């Protein structure tokens, strides 16, 4: 991961066409900060931060932004409050994915309705972001673009 990400950032840094660079941190997997998956995500994000520093690249901290939304008590909880997909066995995760796909394509629910039913705040199935999660990305990228100086 380090080698490939470093090579991507090096090429961008060396390009005469790329004047401004930013990289998003990796989002969470599920919405349980103590899960093994999210501990691994944290380690990968440490690598992203190190490489961004080496290659003079702005970090857009998607992971932190998503956790702020997940832990924001002013937003209220989803109707079905429960521990999310992390921490359960693989069969439960597969079940969540099946329920998500079935609800979307058979019942015709929006991804946000699916997300609420399954009990996620910023995700649909523990991997993919819903509209609220996507708004976090949009806000980070918009702020970055608005802060650029045109040369």
Coordinates of C-alpha atoms in Angstrom, one line a residue:
X1 CA 0.0 0.0 0.0
X2 CA 2.7 2.4 1.0
X3 CA 4.7 1.8 -2.1
X4 CA 1.8 2.2 -4.5
X5 CA 0.3 5.2 -2.8
X6 CA 3.8 6.8 -2.7
X7 CA 4.2 6.2 -6.4
X8 CA 0.9 7.8 -7.2
X9 CA 1.7 10.9 -5.1
X10 CA 5.2 11.1 -6.6
X11 CA 3.8 11.1 -10.1
X12 CA 1.3 13.8 -9.2
X13 CA 4.0 15.9 -7.6
X14 CA 6.3 15.5 -10.7
X15 CA 3.5 16.3 -13.1
X16 CA 3.6 19.8 -14.7
X17 CA -0.1 19.7 -15.1
X18 CA -1.0 19.1 -11.4
X19 CA -0.5 22.2 -9.3
X20 CA -2.7 21.4 -6.3
X21 CA -3.0 18.0 -4.8
X22 CA -5.2 16.6 -2.1
X23 CA -5.9 13.1 -0.8
X24 CA -8.8 11.8 1.1
X25 CA -8.2 9.5 4.1
X26 CA -9.8 6.1 4.0
X27 CA -13.4 6.0 5.3
X28 CA -14.4 3.7 8.1
X29 CA -15.7 0.1 7.6
X30 CA -18.9 -0.1 9.5
X31 CA -19.6 2.4 12.2
X32 CA -17.9 0.8 15.2
X33 CA -14.7 2.7 16.0
X34 CA -13.3 -0.2 18.1
X35 CA -13.6 -2.9 15.4
X36 CA -10.6 -4.7 14.1
X37 CA -11.4 -3.4 10.6
X38 CA -11.4 0.2 11.8
X39 CA -8.1 -0.3 13.7
X40 CA -6.6 -1.4 10.4
X41 CA -8.1 1.5 8.6
X42 CA -6.5 3.8 11.2
X43 CA -3.1 2.3 10.4
X44 CA -3.6 2.8 6.7
X45 CA -4.6 6.4 7.3
X46 CA -1.4 6.9 9.2
X47 CA 0.5 5.9 6.1
X48 CA -1.7 8.2 4.0
X49 CA -0.8 11.1 6.3
X50 CA 2.9 10.3 6.3
X51 CA 3.0 10.1 2.5
X52 CA 1.0 13.3 2.1
X53 CA 3.6 15.1 4.2
X54 CA 6.4 13.6 2.1
X55 CA 4.8 14.7 -1.1
X56 CA 3.4 18.0 -0.1
X57 CA -0.2 16.9 -0.5
X58 CA -3.1 18.3 1.4
X59 CA -5.0 15.8 3.5
X60 CA -8.8 15.9 3.4
X61 CA -9.7 13.9 6.5
X62 CA -12.8 11.9 5.4
X63 CA -12.4 9.4 8.2
X64 CA -12.4 12.0 10.9
X65 CA -15.3 13.9 9.2
X66 CA -17.4 10.7 9.1
X67 CA -16.7 9.9 12.7
X68 CA -17.9 13.3 13.7
X69 CA -21.2 12.7 12.0
X70 CA -21.5 9.2 13.5
X71 CA -20.9 10.4 17.0
X72 CA -22.9 13.7 16.8
X73 CA -25.7 13.3 19.3
X74 CA -27.6 16.3 18.0
X75 CA -28.5 14.4 14.8
X76 CA -30.6 11.8 16.7
X77 CA -30.3 8.1 16.0
X78 CA -31.8 6.0 13.3
X79 CA -35.1 4.3 14.1
X80 CA -33.5 1.0 14.5
X81 CA -30.6 1.7 16.9
X82 CA -28.2 -1.2 17.0
X83 CA -24.5 -2.1 16.8
X84 CA -23.6 -1.9 13.2
X85 CA -22.1 -4.6 11.0
X86 CA -18.7 -4.5 12.7
X87 CA -18.3 -7.0 15.5
X88 CA -20.7 -9.6 14.1
X89 CA -19.9 -12.7 12.1
X90 CA -19.5 -12.8 8.4
X91 CA -23.0 -14.3 7.9
X92 CA -24.5 -11.2 9.6
X93 CA -22.5 -8.9 7.4
X94 CA -23.6 -10.8 4.3
X95 CA -27.2 -10.6 5.6
X96 CA -26.9 -6.8 5.9
X97 CA -25.7 -6.6 2.3
X98 CA -28.5 -8.8 1.1
X99 CA -31.1 -6.8 3.0
X100 CA -29.6 -3.6 1.6
X101 CA -29.7 -4.8 -2.0
X102 CA -33.2 -6.4 -1.6
X103 CA -34.6 -3.2 -0.1
X104 CA -33.1 -1.0 -2.8
X105 CA -33.9 -3.0 -5.9
X106 CA -36.9 -5.1 -5.0
X107 CA -38.7 -2.8 -2.6
X108 CA -37.6 0.4 -4.4
X109 CA -36.3 2.1 -1.2
X110 CA -33.8 5.0 -1.5
X111 CA -30.3 4.2 -0.3
X112 CA -30.9 6.6 2.6
X113 CA -34.1 4.6 3.6
X114 CA -32.1 1.4 3.4
X115 CA -29.4 3.0 5.6
X116 CA -31.9 4.1 8.2
X117 CA -33.6 0.7 8.3
X118 CA -30.3 -1.2 8.7
X119 CA -29.2 1.2 11.4
X120 CA -26.3 3.1 9.9
X121 CA -25.8 6.9 10.0
X122 CA -23.4 7.6 7.1
X123 CA -23.2 4.2 5.4
X124 CA -25.6 2.0 3.5
X125 CA -24.1 -1.4 4.2
X126 CA -21.0 -0.8 6.3
X127 CA -18.9 -0.1 3.2
X128 CA -20.7 2.3 0.9
X129 CA -21.6 5.8 1.9
X130 CA -25.2 7.2 1.9
X131 CA -26.1 10.8 1.1
X132 CA -25.0 12.1 4.5
X133 CA -21.6 10.4 4.1
X134 CA -21.3 11.7 0.6
X135 CA -22.0 15.2 1.9
X136 CA -18.9 14.9 4.1
X137 CA -16.8 14.3 1.0
X138 CA -18.5 17.1 -0.9
X139 CA -17.8 19.5 2.0
X140 CA -14.1 18.5 2.2
X141 CA -13.5 18.8 -1.5
X142 CA -15.5 22.1 -1.8
X143 CA -13.4 23.6 1.0
X144 CA -10.2 22.5 -0.7
X145 CA -11.2 23.9 -4.1
X146 CA -12.4 27.2 -2.6
X147 CA -9.1 27.6 -0.8
X148 CA -6.9 27.1 -3.9
X149 CA -5.1 30.1 -5.4
X150 CA -5.4 30.2 -9.2
X151 CA -2.0 30.6 -10.7

